């Protein structure tokens, strides 16, 4: 798989349905994440995760609402975590692969375009 910039990924559309997507090569994951500010591989190597601290509870809900709109639009849904009223985390992976696909990096790039207050 070709390593893409964040801009290239953010302009892409997720492949429809998780059953037809390929697992992202493990040796390329870190290289691709180098183009996605703040995202890291989880300890199990199966997900990518990013954390934010926002101004307050409502700012967190607003951010998650915007993430939800994008997720619905591209039919790829992350796990959203709100902890301690203003600490946010998002984890993304392709459920059917129990690992990562290009769709995960596309969603991460789109999420990075949303400002977190």
Tab-separated table of C-alpha atoms in Angstrom:
chain	number	residue	atom	x	y	z
A	1	UNK	CA	0.000	0.000	0.000
A	2	UNK	CA	1.091	3.505	-0.821
A	3	UNK	CA	1.765	5.912	2.057
A	4	UNK	CA	-0.457	8.964	1.651
A	5	UNK	CA	-0.410	12.468	3.099
A	6	UNK	CA	-3.073	13.571	5.556
A	7	UNK	CA	-4.546	15.791	2.843
A	8	UNK	CA	-4.794	12.900	0.392
A	9	UNK	CA	-6.432	10.659	2.985
A	10	UNK	CA	-8.913	13.342	4.072
A	11	UNK	CA	-10.117	13.738	0.480
A	12	UNK	CA	-10.732	10.008	0.047
A	13	UNK	CA	-13.904	8.040	0.665
A	14	UNK	CA	-13.948	4.850	2.686
A	15	UNK	CA	-14.381	1.604	0.794
A	16	UNK	CA	-17.973	0.433	1.259
A	17	UNK	CA	-18.592	-2.407	3.696
A	18	UNK	CA	-15.869	-3.749	5.910
A	19	UNK	CA	-15.872	-7.213	4.377
A	20	UNK	CA	-14.230	-6.048	1.147
A	21	UNK	CA	-11.303	-4.112	2.628
A	22	UNK	CA	-7.760	-5.350	3.036
A	23	UNK	CA	-5.810	-5.352	6.258
A	24	UNK	CA	-3.185	-2.614	6.339
A	25	UNK	CA	0.340	-4.086	6.329
A	26	UNK	CA	1.808	-4.002	9.852
A	27	UNK	CA	5.142	-2.731	8.544
A	28	UNK	CA	3.417	0.325	6.978
A	29	UNK	CA	1.239	1.413	9.919
A	30	UNK	CA	3.860	3.533	11.714
A	31	UNK	CA	4.936	5.146	8.458
A	32	UNK	CA	1.350	6.106	7.604
A	33	UNK	CA	0.748	7.438	11.117
A	34	UNK	CA	3.731	9.735	10.605
A	35	UNK	CA	1.402	11.743	8.354
A	36	UNK	CA	-1.465	11.883	10.873
A	37	UNK	CA	-0.801	14.294	13.705
A	38	UNK	CA	-1.365	12.849	17.163
A	39	UNK	CA	-2.549	9.346	16.248
A	40	UNK	CA	-0.796	6.342	17.776
A	41	UNK	CA	-1.110	2.591	17.534
A	42	UNK	CA	-2.644	0.985	20.612
A	43	UNK	CA	-0.596	-1.524	22.609
A	44	UNK	CA	-2.288	-4.482	20.931
A	45	UNK	CA	-1.366	-3.073	17.497
A	46	UNK	CA	-4.939	-3.421	16.249
A	47	UNK	CA	-6.262	0.134	16.620
A	48	UNK	CA	-5.212	3.737	16.287
A	49	UNK	CA	-5.970	6.238	19.042
A	50	UNK	CA	-5.824	9.962	19.635
A	51	UNK	CA	-6.546	11.983	22.784
A	52	UNK	CA	-7.654	15.587	23.277
A	53	UNK	CA	-8.393	17.891	26.185
A	54	UNK	CA	-11.157	20.377	25.443
A	55	UNK	CA	-12.399	23.469	27.282
A	56	UNK	CA	-15.450	21.863	28.861
A	57	UNK	CA	-18.076	19.145	28.668
A	58	UNK	CA	-20.166	20.870	25.993
A	59	UNK	CA	-17.102	21.405	23.784
A	60	UNK	CA	-16.438	17.664	24.013
A	61	UNK	CA	-20.001	16.812	23.052
A	62	UNK	CA	-19.870	19.266	20.140
A	63	UNK	CA	-16.634	17.713	18.900
A	64	UNK	CA	-18.071	14.188	19.152
A	65	UNK	CA	-21.207	15.329	17.323
A	66	UNK	CA	-19.062	16.534	14.413
A	67	UNK	CA	-17.099	13.266	14.441
A	68	UNK	CA	-20.395	11.373	14.406
A	69	UNK	CA	-21.599	13.270	11.353
A	70	UNK	CA	-18.444	12.359	9.436
A	71	UNK	CA	-18.592	8.750	10.602
A	72	UNK	CA	-22.178	8.416	9.395
A	73	UNK	CA	-21.363	10.098	6.098
A	74	UNK	CA	-18.554	7.649	5.305
A	75	UNK	CA	-20.083	4.634	7.110
A	76	UNK	CA	-17.063	3.991	9.306
A	77	UNK	CA	-17.612	4.377	13.042
A	78	UNK	CA	-15.011	4.961	15.768
A	79	UNK	CA	-15.186	4.329	19.491
A	80	UNK	CA	-15.658	7.639	21.315
A	81	UNK	CA	-14.549	8.115	24.923
A	82	UNK	CA	-15.341	11.098	27.161
A	83	UNK	CA	-13.602	10.906	30.532
A	84	UNK	CA	-13.471	13.420	33.362
A	85	UNK	CA	-15.840	15.785	31.505
A	86	UNK	CA	-13.227	17.248	29.158
A	87	UNK	CA	-10.789	14.490	28.208
A	88	UNK	CA	-11.575	12.864	24.892
A	89	UNK	CA	-10.181	9.838	23.130
A	90	UNK	CA	-11.078	8.178	19.862
A	91	UNK	CA	-10.101	4.678	18.786
A	92	UNK	CA	-10.492	3.472	15.234
A	93	UNK	CA	-10.151	0.028	13.698
A	94	UNK	CA	-11.877	-2.179	11.187
A	95	UNK	CA	-13.984	-4.554	13.235
A	96	UNK	CA	-14.239	-7.366	10.694
A	97	UNK	CA	-10.439	-7.463	10.341
A	98	UNK	CA	-9.786	-7.046	14.064
A	99	UNK	CA	-7.115	-4.660	12.847
A	100	UNK	CA	-6.438	-1.702	10.616
A	101	UNK	CA	-7.461	-0.901	7.057
A	102	UNK	CA	-7.026	2.166	4.878
A	103	UNK	CA	-10.531	3.231	5.974
A	104	UNK	CA	-9.181	3.814	9.490
A	105	UNK	CA	-6.534	6.231	8.279
A	106	UNK	CA	-9.068	8.032	6.084
A	107	UNK	CA	-11.360	8.571	9.068
A	108	UNK	CA	-8.447	9.723	11.259
A	109	UNK	CA	-7.440	12.303	8.636
A	110	UNK	CA	-11.006	13.591	8.406
A	111	UNK	CA	-11.260	13.816	12.212
A	112	UNK	CA	-8.011	15.803	12.319
A	113	UNK	CA	-9.727	18.521	10.287
A	114	UNK	CA	-12.266	19.134	13.073
A	115	UNK	CA	-11.126	21.795	15.545
A	116	UNK	CA	-11.290	20.710	19.186
A	117	UNK	CA	-12.021	23.690	21.441
